[in-house]
Amino acid sequence: MTATILIVEDELIAAESIARSLRKQGYTVIARINSGEKALEQIAKKCPDLILMDIHLRGDLDGVETAKRIREQYQIPIIYITAYSDSSTIERTKETNPSGYLVKPFKSQEVIDIVEKALQSSG
């Protein structure tokens, strides 16, 4: 069975690019969401195998707060995909025990590699 992935990213072009790369590798992208609130709704409906989460999102919840809420209810691996790489942001993300962290800009192959690693570790 193909792994299902939710992309939570506020930049549509970036989300589309990531989704295209994942689909080429045979993954199913269940949705591209731009807010933490919408992500929580989607997860409740479709419970993906993996989440790619930006830190800067639309709405009231940023990616770290959204990930915290996901961790409270689900055991879904989360990989952060973000432009934020300062030490305080990285420390905040560690509280959510992420399966990976990609700093923008990144190459498609980096996404594939970290997704495969996270899915192998969780399965």
mmCIF file with all atom_site columns, N, CA and C in Angstrom, residues 1 6 21 26 34-36 52 56 60 68 75 77 80 107 112 114 123:
data_model
loop_
_atom_site.group_PDB
_atom_site.id
_atom_site.type_symbol
_atom_site.label_atom_id
_atom_site.label_alt_id
_atom_site.label_comp_id
_atom_site.label_asym_id
_atom_site.label_entity_id
_atom_site.label_seq_id
_atom_site.pdbx_PDB_ins_code
_atom_site.Cartn_x
_atom_site.Cartn_y
_atom_site.Cartn_z
_atom_site.occupancy
_atom_site.B_iso_or_equiv
_atom_site.pdbx_formal_charge
_atom_site.auth_seq_id
_atom_site.auth_comp_id
_atom_site.auth_asym_id
_atom_site.auth_atom_id
_atom_site.pdbx_PDB_model_num
ATOM 1  N N  . MET A 1 1   ? 0.842  -1.198 0.000  1.00 0.00 ? 1   MET A N  1
ATOM 2  C CA . MET A 1 1   ? 0.000  0.000  0.000  1.00 0.00 ? 1   MET A CA 1
ATOM 3  C C  . MET A 1 1   ? 0.878  1.250  0.000  1.00 0.00 ? 1   MET A C  1
ATOM 4  N N  . LEU A 1 6   ? 0.346  14.227 3.975  1.00 0.00 ? 6   LEU A N  1
ATOM 5  C CA . LEU A 1 6   ? -0.331 15.521 4.045  1.00 0.00 ? 6   LEU A CA 1
ATOM 6  C C  . LEU A 1 6   ? 0.739  16.601 4.006  1.00 0.00 ? 6   LEU A C  1
ATOM 7  N N  . SER A 1 21  ? 6.768  16.020 -6.763 1.00 0.00 ? 21  SER A N  1
ATOM 8  C CA . SER A 1 21  ? 7.927  15.149 -6.528 1.00 0.00 ? 21  SER A CA 1
ATOM 9  C C  . SER A 1 21  ? 7.526  13.868 -5.810 1.00 0.00 ? 21  SER A C  1
ATOM 10 N N  . GLY A 1 26  ? 5.570  7.718  -6.293 1.00 0.00 ? 26  GLY A N  1
ATOM 11 C CA . GLY A 1 26  ? 4.521  6.755  -5.986 1.00 0.00 ? 26  GLY A CA 1
ATOM 12 C C  . GLY A 1 26  ? 3.767  7.013  -4.693 1.00 0.00 ? 26  GLY A C  1
ATOM 13 N N  . ASN A 1 34  ? -2.995 24.983 4.017  1.00 0.00 ? 34  ASN A N  1
ATOM 14 C CA . ASN A 1 34  ? -2.168 26.154 4.327  1.00 0.00 ? 34  ASN A CA 1
ATOM 15 C C  . ASN A 1 34  ? -2.337 26.682 5.752  1.00 0.00 ? 34  ASN A C  1
ATOM 16 N N  . SER A 1 35  ? -3.104 25.992 6.593  1.00 0.00 ? 35  SER A N  1
ATOM 17 C CA . SER A 1 35  ? -3.262 26.459 7.977  1.00 0.00 ? 35  SER A CA 1
ATOM 18 C C  . SER A 1 35  ? -3.262 25.276 8.947  1.00 0.00 ? 35  SER A C  1
ATOM 19 N N  . GLY A 1 36  ? -2.874 25.562 10.168 1.00 0.00 ? 36  GLY A N  1
ATOM 20 C CA . GLY A 1 36  ? -2.870 24.531 11.196 1.00 0.00 ? 36  GLY A CA 1
ATOM 21 C C  . GLY A 1 36  ? -4.264 24.016 11.499 1.00 0.00 ? 36  GLY A C  1
ATOM 22 N N  . LEU A 1 52  ? 4.231  16.642 6.160  1.00 0.00 ? 52  LEU A N  1
ATOM 23 C CA . LEU A 1 52  ? 5.284  17.624 5.892  1.00 0.00 ? 52  LEU A CA 1
ATOM 24 C C  . LEU A 1 52  ? 4.718  18.959 6.350  1.00 0.00 ? 52  LEU A C  1
ATOM 25 N N  . HIS A 1 56  ? 5.707  28.419 9.357  1.00 0.00 ? 56  HIS A N  1
ATOM 26 C CA . HIS A 1 56  ? 4.881  29.611 9.144  1.00 0.00 ? 56  HIS A CA 1
ATOM 27 C C  . HIS A 1 56  ? 3.632  29.197 8.375  1.00 0.00 ? 56  HIS A C  1
ATOM 28 N N  . ASP A 1 60  ? -4.320 30.933 13.113 1.00 0.00 ? 60  ASP A N  1
ATOM 29 C CA . ASP A 1 60  ? -3.823 31.215 14.456 1.00 0.00 ? 60  ASP A CA 1
ATOM 30 C C  . ASP A 1 60  ? -2.756 30.247 14.943 1.00 0.00 ? 60  ASP A C  1
ATOM 31 N N  . LYS A 1 68  ? 2.330  19.985 17.891 1.00 0.00 ? 68  LYS A N  1
ATOM 32 C CA . LYS A 1 68  ? 2.095  19.600 19.291 1.00 0.00 ? 68  LYS A CA 1
ATOM 33 C C  . LYS A 1 68  ? 0.707  18.981 19.446 1.00 0.00 ? 68  LYS A C  1
ATOM 34 N N  . GLN A 1 75  ? -0.070 9.328  16.369 1.00 0.00 ? 75  GLN A N  1
ATOM 35 C CA . GLN A 1 75  ? 1.337  8.932  16.271 1.00 0.00 ? 75  GLN A CA 1
ATOM 36 C C  . GLN A 1 75  ? 1.780  9.031  14.810 1.00 0.00 ? 75  GLN A C  1
ATOM 37 N N  . PRO A 1 77  ? 4.317  10.618 12.049 1.00 0.00 ? 77  PRO A N  1
ATOM 38 C CA . PRO A 1 77  ? 5.605  11.297 11.908 1.00 0.00 ? 77  PRO A CA 1
ATOM 39 C C  . PRO A 1 77  ? 5.434  12.649 11.206 1.00 0.00 ? 77  PRO A C  1
ATOM 40 N N  . TYR A 1 80  ? 9.477  18.795 9.374  1.00 0.00 ? 80  TYR A N  1
ATOM 41 C CA . TYR A 1 80  ? 9.350  20.234 9.164  1.00 0.00 ? 80  TYR A CA 1
ATOM 42 C C  . TYR A 1 80  ? 10.029 20.620 7.859  1.00 0.00 ? 80  TYR A C  1
ATOM 43 N N  . LYS A 1 107 ? 16.238 20.631 -2.411 1.00 0.00 ? 107 LYS A N  1
ATOM 44 C CA . LYS A 1 107 ? 16.035 19.939 -3.685 1.00 0.00 ? 107 LYS A CA 1
ATOM 45 C C  . LYS A 1 107 ? 14.996 18.838 -3.502 1.00 0.00 ? 107 LYS A C  1
ATOM 46 N N  . ILE A 1 112 ? 12.473 13.558 -0.909 1.00 0.00 ? 112 ILE A N  1
ATOM 47 C CA . ILE A 1 112 ? 12.250 12.116 -1.088 1.00 0.00 ? 112 ILE A CA 1
ATOM 48 C C  . ILE A 1 112 ? 13.074 11.332 -0.075 1.00 0.00 ? 112 ILE A C  1
ATOM 49 N N  . ILE A 1 114 ? 14.327 12.194 2.884  1.00 0.00 ? 114 ILE A N  1
ATOM 50 C CA . ILE A 1 114 ? 13.899 12.329 4.282  1.00 0.00 ? 114 ILE A CA 1
ATOM 51 C C  . ILE A 1 114 ? 12.533 11.678 4.501  1.00 0.00 ? 114 ILE A C  1
ATOM 52 N N  . GLY A 1 123 ? 7.626  2.649  10.420 1.00 0.00 ? 123 GLY A N  1
ATOM 53 C CA . GLY A 1 123 ? 6.924  1.414  10.059 1.00 0.00 ? 123 GLY A CA 1
ATOM 54 C C  . GLY A 1 123 ? 7.579  0.233  10.621 1.00 0.00 ? 123 GLY A C  1
#
